[in-house]
Amino acid sequence: MAYENLENVKVEIRERVLVLTIDRPKVLNALNAQTMEEIHRVFTDARDDESVGAVIVTGGGEKAFVAGADINELAKKNSITGKETSERGQYILSRVERFPKPVIAAINGFALGGGCELALACHIRIASDTAQIGLPELTLGIIPGYGGTQRMARLLGKGKALELILTSDRVKADEAERIGLVNRVVPLAELMATAEAMARKILERGPLAVRASIEAVNSGLDMAQADGEFLEATLFGLLCASEDTKEGMNAFLEKRKANFQGK
Ligand code: CO8
């Protein structure tokens, strides 16, 4: 059975939108190893779950999305276990990034360290006006270890990413929107409704095209542009053979709403 034996995260599916709540509010939803594995299990189950078309990731409680990796566990790492933990987290967050259905981070407070890295792995980030986002790892004498050095630089550019990493400064929501770290800022009370509305808008699009777009953007960023364009054309060609594409075109020509089946 899917989504079973979860202690540190909560799962709720509302009409094809799965809301994944990281739920350890006493420690501001810090990501211990068990929580990371539970996140991995939810995404693994949701990948094959046809009743799920989109995922929203958020934090339990009033204050935090996720305030980082659990420092109680980090304090015990040596060079071997530290590297292993970093690699495991990178793997789990790359599964989030490459998830074939849209993943929206609803950032409801502190998104720090590993929490910021989790948000960076999501496809779209919506923040509440109470959010504070940053990579404070250097204050602990470590560096971001869940892909943050790579994703932050790709999202913001090298200069801004290095500024935020080296200073460990937290940015408030309006600044995060200005620099492109989040897509949109809304009042806290409107956060989940805004994330859900965006998920529902994407659910109206052709699901195969949604999947192909995520793949083209993710894989393309790791390629030379000409190779990325080759991938784009190949995915475009594949979609032209799908029933969804025929339905999308016919619906337009017949002046009706498309009824996509994901085929
Ligand atoms: N880990 C463990 N416990 C935490 C964490 C955390 N990351 N963040 C907060 N807590 C705990 C606090 O210890 C506190 O517990 P208690 O009530 O028992 O004292 C409780 O949560 C509430 O926190 P505060 O009292 O500190 O709340 P404040 O509102 O005063 O402050 C802050 C909120 C500013 C968010 C503050 O809690 C803070 O600075 N937290 C740590 C933020 C941080 O440094 N995050 C980065 C962690 S390192 C990381 O994420 C590395 C990722 C890559 C790992 C690679 C694998 C090897």
Tab-separated table of C-alpha atoms and ligand atoms in Angstrom, residues 26-28 30 63 67-72 74 77 82 85-86 110 112-114 117 136-137 139-140 142-146 170, ligand 1:
chain	number	residue	atom	x	y	z
A	26	LYS	CA	9.135	21.088	17.309
A	27	VAL	CA	12.439	21.215	15.419
A	28	LEU	CA	11.125	23.490	12.674
A	30	ALA	CA	14.449	19.721	10.311
A	63	LYS	CA	7.071	29.049	11.558
A	67	ALA	CA	14.924	24.874	8.885
A	68	GLY	CA	17.597	22.608	7.412
A	69	ALA	CA	19.106	19.218	7.864
A	70	ASP	CA	18.857	18.013	11.468
A	71	ILE	CA	21.937	19.434	13.158
A	72	ASN	CA	21.765	16.776	15.924
A	74	LEU	CA	24.965	16.291	11.274
A	77	LYS	CA	29.129	12.756	10.850
A	82	GLY	CA	29.131	12.870	5.820
A	85	THR	CA	24.627	11.380	3.700
A	86	SER	CA	25.254	14.174	1.239
A	110	PHE	CA	12.061	29.455	7.275
A	112	LEU	CA	17.172	27.181	5.406
A	113	GLY	CA	20.037	24.907	4.465
A	114	GLY	CA	18.606	21.550	3.424
A	117	GLU	CA	17.808	22.906	-1.052
A	136	PRO	CA	23.472	29.160	6.408
A	137	GLU	CA	25.705	26.060	6.246
A	139	THR	CA	27.964	29.321	9.852
A	140	LEU	CA	28.300	25.664	10.907
A	142	ILE	CA	30.037	23.004	6.348
A	143	ILE	CA	28.757	23.720	2.852
A	144	PRO	CA	25.356	23.000	1.306
A	145	GLY	CA	25.306	19.253	0.675
A	146	TYR	CA	21.963	18.495	-0.954
A	170	ARG	CA	18.836	34.927	4.815
B	1	CO8	N1	18.270	20.961	13.216
B	1	CO8	C1	17.862	20.555	14.443
B	1	CO8	N2	17.082	21.307	15.251
B	1	CO8	C2	16.674	22.512	14.796
B	1	CO8	C3	17.066	22.998	13.524
B	1	CO8	C4	17.881	22.156	12.718
B	1	CO8	N3	18.271	22.525	11.486
B	1	CO8	N4	16.536	24.224	13.355
B	1	CO8	C5	15.832	24.489	14.476
B	1	CO8	N5	15.921	23.464	15.358
B	1	CO8	C6	15.313	23.362	16.687
B	1	CO8	C7	15.991	24.259	17.687
B	1	CO8	O1	17.159	23.635	18.200
B	1	CO8	C8	14.907	24.431	18.713
B	1	CO8	O2	14.874	23.264	19.530
B	1	CO8	P1	14.645	23.434	21.143
B	1	CO8	O3	13.250	24.001	21.254
B	1	CO8	O4	14.774	22.046	21.656
B	1	CO8	O5	15.688	24.395	21.629
B	1	CO8	C9	13.625	24.424	17.888
B	1	CO8	O6	13.987	23.848	16.621
B	1	CO8	C10	13.087	25.821	17.637
B	1	CO8	O7	14.125	26.606	17.084
B	1	CO8	P2	14.624	27.991	17.718
B	1	CO8	O8	14.296	28.053	19.155
B	1	CO8	O9	16.067	28.176	17.308
B	1	CO8	O10	13.678	29.017	16.932
B	1	CO8	P3	13.988	30.538	16.586
B	1	CO8	O11	12.710	31.101	16.075
B	1	CO8	O12	14.644	31.215	17.736
B	1	CO8	O13	15.067	30.487	15.398
B	1	CO8	C11	15.968	29.684	13.311
B	1	CO8	C12	14.685	29.950	14.157
B	1	CO8	C13	16.623	31.011	12.948
B	1	CO8	C14	15.483	28.978	12.058
B	1	CO8	C15	16.945	28.804	14.124
B	1	CO8	O14	16.235	27.679	14.638
B	1	CO8	C16	18.092	28.276	13.326
B	1	CO8	O15	19.019	29.027	13.042
B	1	CO8	N6	18.065	26.988	12.955
B	1	CO8	C17	19.154	26.335	12.238
B	1	CO8	C18	19.177	26.768	10.792
B	1	CO8	C19	20.350	26.151	10.093
B	1	CO8	O16	21.503	26.393	10.385
B	1	CO8	N7	20.044	25.302	9.072
B	1	CO8	C20	21.048	24.651	8.281
B	1	CO8	C21	21.367	23.305	8.844
B	1	CO8	S1	22.714	22.549	7.988
B	1	CO8	C22	22.006	21.910	6.597
B	1	CO8	O17	20.847	22.078	6.361
B	1	CO8	C23	22.912	21.125	5.703
B	1	CO8	C24	22.154	20.485	4.525
B	1	CO8	C25	23.075	19.560	3.757
B	1	CO8	C26	23.376	18.300	4.578
B	1	CO8	C27	24.307	17.393	3.859
B	1	CO8	C28	24.397	15.999	4.568
B	1	CO8	C29	25.677	15.697	5.226
